Amino acid sequence: MSDGHLEQDDIRSARYLKDHPVEHAFEIVVFASRWIQAPLYGGLIVAETLYAYKFLGELWEMITHIHRLEETTFMLGVLGLIDITMVANLLTMVVIGGYATFVSKLDLDGHPDRPDWLSHVDPGTIKVKLAASLIGISSIHLLKAFVNVANEDPEHIKWKIFIHMTFLGSAILLAWTDKIMQKDKKH
């Protein structure tokens, strides 16, 4: 019986295509337009490579000057490395999640290094993960400001706190919205 439904659907689809060729051609172009994003993700991969280069440069600078660095300067350097790493993580999430969600399915089934979060990638999950990453990056910047408080303008610290709280509030709202959307999908 299901084969009969498939054949009827195929016949209806063929008739529709025959009767609406311009609409069908336009739909093919619209669907193919998702590939316009592929170079954008390629550019983000280049940016991530540059971040890795910057990380290695800063790490080398710390290694070669370790004996002359004060503890506070060293800690700020380590926080800078953490900051670069978190931005690189953010780029990875955007590239993989965005490509898999909006451009093309990643055929990684059975790949030993496949991240667990890829099995449940959707725009809501990506937004929450991005918000959490931004909070982490903002936290690093706040920590840097507190470690170096003697050299920081109090007004800048206030703005950093305000921005951090804004990120935090946004992340909570995104997570709450995503949770509501997940409940609606189950019902």
Tab-separated table of C-alpha atoms in Angstrom:
chain	number	residue	atom	x	y	z
A	1	MET	CA	0.000	0.000	0.000
A	2	SER	CA	2.806	2.413	0.792
A	3	ASP	CA	4.339	1.768	-2.650
A	4	GLY	CA	1.053	2.914	-4.203
A	5	HIS	CA	1.186	6.152	-2.196
A	6	LEU	CA	4.760	6.745	-3.343
A	7	GLU	CA	3.804	6.217	-6.972
A	8	GLN	CA	0.833	8.604	-6.635
A	9	ASP	CA	3.067	11.203	-4.958
A	10	ASP	CA	5.619	10.825	-7.762
A	11	ILE	CA	2.894	11.260	-10.398
A	12	ARG	CA	1.503	14.364	-8.637
A	13	SER	CA	5.002	15.775	-8.278
A	14	ALA	CA	5.786	15.190	-11.969
A	15	ARG	CA	2.527	16.909	-12.990
A	16	TYR	CA	3.286	19.849	-10.697
A	17	LEU	CA	6.777	20.235	-12.179
A	18	LYS	CA	5.349	20.085	-15.704
A	19	ASP	CA	2.685	22.697	-14.898
A	20	HIS	CA	5.020	25.050	-12.927
A	21	PRO	CA	8.505	24.914	-14.526
A	22	VAL	CA	9.451	28.529	-13.662
A	23	GLU	CA	8.515	28.098	-10.015
A	24	HIS	CA	10.422	24.817	-9.849
A	25	ALA	CA	13.519	26.372	-11.438
A	26	PHE	CA	13.367	29.281	-8.991
A	27	GLU	CA	13.053	26.876	-6.051
A	28	ILE	CA	16.165	25.026	-7.246
A	29	VAL	CA	18.074	28.336	-7.368
A	30	VAL	CA	16.818	29.315	-3.889
A	31	PHE	CA	17.847	25.942	-2.492
A	32	ALA	CA	21.269	26.095	-4.175
A	33	SER	CA	21.851	29.607	-2.782
A	34	ARG	CA	22.784	28.071	0.558
A	35	TRP	CA	26.189	27.345	-0.999
A	36	ILE	CA	26.864	31.093	-1.040
A	37	GLN	CA	27.658	30.643	2.668
A	38	ALA	CA	30.409	28.071	2.023
A	39	PRO	CA	33.100	30.707	1.286
A	40	LEU	CA	32.081	32.522	4.481
A	41	TYR	CA	32.788	29.380	6.493
A	42	GLY	CA	36.046	28.981	4.560
A	43	GLY	CA	36.982	32.524	5.593
A	44	LEU	CA	36.268	31.685	9.227
A	45	ILE	CA	38.584	28.674	8.911
A	46	VAL	CA	41.311	31.047	7.669
A	47	ALA	CA	40.578	33.358	10.637
A	48	GLU	CA	40.886	30.380	12.990
A	49	THR	CA	44.245	29.512	11.418
A	50	LEU	CA	45.380	33.101	12.018
A	51	TYR	CA	44.225	32.816	15.639
A	52	ALA	CA	46.317	29.649	16.006
A	53	TYR	CA	49.304	31.558	14.600
A	54	LYS	CA	48.672	34.430	17.045
A	55	PHE	CA	48.377	31.930	19.918
A	56	LEU	CA	51.715	30.331	19.022
A	57	GLY	CA	53.349	33.762	18.705
A	58	GLU	CA	52.136	34.846	22.137
A	59	LEU	CA	53.099	31.499	23.655
A	60	TRP	CA	56.593	31.793	22.153
A	61	GLU	CA	56.884	35.322	23.559
A	62	MET	CA	55.988	34.006	27.020
A	63	ILE	CA	58.440	31.101	26.729
A	64	THR	CA	61.344	33.303	25.660
A	65	HIS	CA	60.706	35.916	28.390
A	66	ILE	CA	59.529	33.663	31.235
A	67	HIS	CA	62.408	34.624	33.558
A	68	ARG	CA	61.719	38.353	33.190
A	69	LEU	CA	57.920	38.225	33.494
A	70	GLU	CA	56.275	39.329	36.707
A	71	GLU	CA	53.569	37.006	37.988
A	72	THR	CA	50.774	39.430	37.065
A	73	THR	CA	52.144	39.858	33.530
A	74	PHE	CA	52.497	36.096	33.183
A	75	MET	CA	48.912	35.567	34.412
A	76	LEU	CA	47.648	38.153	31.918
A	77	GLY	CA	49.548	36.297	29.185
A	78	VAL	CA	47.957	32.987	30.177
A	79	LEU	CA	44.515	34.628	30.243
A	80	GLY	CA	45.252	35.977	26.754
A	81	LEU	CA	46.020	32.430	25.564
A	82	ILE	CA	42.774	31.186	27.115
A	83	ASP	CA	40.914	34.036	25.403
A	84	ILE	CA	42.383	33.120	22.002
A	85	THR	CA	41.486	29.458	22.576
A	86	MET	CA	37.894	30.316	23.485
A	87	VAL	CA	37.505	32.478	20.378
A	88	ALA	CA	38.907	29.597	18.296
A	89	ASN	CA	36.352	27.261	19.938
A	90	LEU	CA	33.637	29.751	19.029
A	91	LEU	CA	34.836	29.831	15.421
A	92	THR	CA	34.851	26.017	15.274
A	93	MET	CA	31.283	25.868	16.583
A	94	VAL	CA	30.081	28.453	14.075
A	95	VAL	CA	31.835	26.792	11.128
A	96	ILE	CA	30.794	23.212	11.882
A	97	GLY	CA	27.347	23.994	13.269
A	98	GLY	CA	26.509	26.598	10.647
A	99	TYR	CA	27.708	24.484	7.737
A	100	ALA	CA	25.862	21.390	9.000
A	101	THR	CA	22.690	23.362	9.703
A	102	PHE	CA	22.486	25.682	6.718
A	103	VAL	CA	24.673	24.360	3.874
A	104	SER	CA	25.087	20.589	3.790
A	105	LYS	CA	24.954	17.549	6.023
A	106	LEU	CA	28.357	16.495	7.348
A	107	ASP	CA	28.885	12.841	6.488
A	108	LEU	CA	30.864	11.875	9.602
A	109	ASP	CA	28.955	8.823	10.821
A	110	GLY	CA	31.400	6.428	12.408
A	111	HIS	CA	34.256	8.961	12.433
A	112	PRO	CA	36.194	8.425	15.696
A	113	ASP	CA	36.711	12.164	16.315
A	114	ARG	CA	33.112	13.212	15.674
A	115	PRO	CA	32.061	15.605	18.479
A	116	ASP	CA	29.012	14.459	20.468
A	117	TRP	CA	27.240	17.797	20.105
A	118	LEU	CA	27.023	17.309	16.322
A	119	SER	CA	24.364	14.635	16.740
A	120	HIS	CA	21.887	17.236	17.991
A	121	VAL	CA	22.870	20.395	16.122
A	122	ASP	CA	20.058	22.816	15.480
A	123	PRO	CA	19.986	26.623	15.368
A	124	GLY	CA	18.679	26.873	18.961
A	125	THR	CA	21.445	24.678	20.351
A	126	ILE	CA	24.074	26.595	18.391
A	127	LYS	CA	22.759	29.919	19.732
A	128	VAL	CA	22.927	28.694	23.335
A	129	LYS	CA	26.457	27.308	22.840
A	130	LEU	CA	27.569	30.555	21.197
A	131	ALA	CA	26.101	32.578	24.051
A	132	ALA	CA	27.920	30.383	26.574
A	133	SER	CA	31.170	30.905	24.650
A	134	LEU	CA	30.659	34.668	24.605
A	135	ILE	CA	30.098	34.598	28.364
A	136	GLY	CA	33.341	32.659	28.786
A	137	ILE	CA	35.252	35.145	26.626
A	138	SER	CA	33.675	38.063	28.470
A	139	SER	CA	34.624	36.430	31.791
A	140	ILE	CA	38.249	36.217	30.674
A	141	HIS	CA	38.225	39.917	29.765
A	142	LEU	CA	36.712	40.770	33.149
A	143	LEU	CA	39.294	38.649	34.938
A	144	LYS	CA	42.071	40.370	32.988
A	145	ALA	CA	40.665	43.751	34.048
A	146	PHE	CA	40.518	42.693	37.711
A	147	VAL	CA	44.054	41.267	37.654
A	148	ASN	CA	45.289	44.506	36.102
A	149	VAL	CA	42.893	46.785	38.051
A	150	ALA	CA	45.608	49.338	38.864
A	151	ASN	CA	45.985	50.106	35.152
A	152	GLU	CA	42.293	49.918	34.210
A	153	ASP	CA	39.908	52.835	33.918
A	154	PRO	CA	37.031	52.229	36.400
A	155	GLU	CA	34.552	53.370	33.746
A	156	HIS	CA	35.837	50.649	31.361
A	157	ILE	CA	35.464	48.037	34.100
A	158	LYS	CA	31.863	49.153	34.679
A	159	TRP	CA	31.147	48.780	30.957
A	160	LYS	CA	32.784	45.352	30.869
A	161	ILE	CA	30.589	44.259	33.791
A	162	PHE	CA	27.485	45.690	32.085
A	163	ILE	CA	28.316	43.927	28.810
A	164	HIS	CA	29.029	40.679	30.666
A	165	MET	CA	25.681	40.884	32.482
A	166	THR	CA	23.961	41.573	29.151
A	167	PHE	CA	25.570	38.447	27.658
A	168	LEU	CA	24.532	36.473	30.738
A	169	GLY	CA	20.924	37.681	30.545
A	170	SER	CA	20.779	36.972	26.816
A	171	ALA	CA	22.155	33.457	27.319
A	172	ILE	CA	19.574	32.729	30.005
A	173	LEU	CA	16.777	33.945	27.713
A	174	LEU	CA	18.127	31.908	24.781
A	175	ALA	CA	18.382	28.762	26.913
A	176	TRP	CA	14.883	29.312	28.285
A	177	THR	CA	13.475	29.891	24.782
A	178	ASP	CA	15.271	26.790	23.475
A	179	LYS	CA	13.863	24.733	26.355
A	180	ILE	CA	10.328	25.918	25.544
A	181	MET	CA	10.863	25.100	21.858
A	182	GLN	CA	12.124	21.604	22.750
A	183	LYS	CA	9.022	21.006	24.908
A	184	ASP	CA	6.792	22.116	22.017
A	185	LYS	CA	8.538	19.646	19.673
A	186	LYS	CA	7.822	16.773	22.070
A	187	HIS	CA	4.082	17.538	22.219
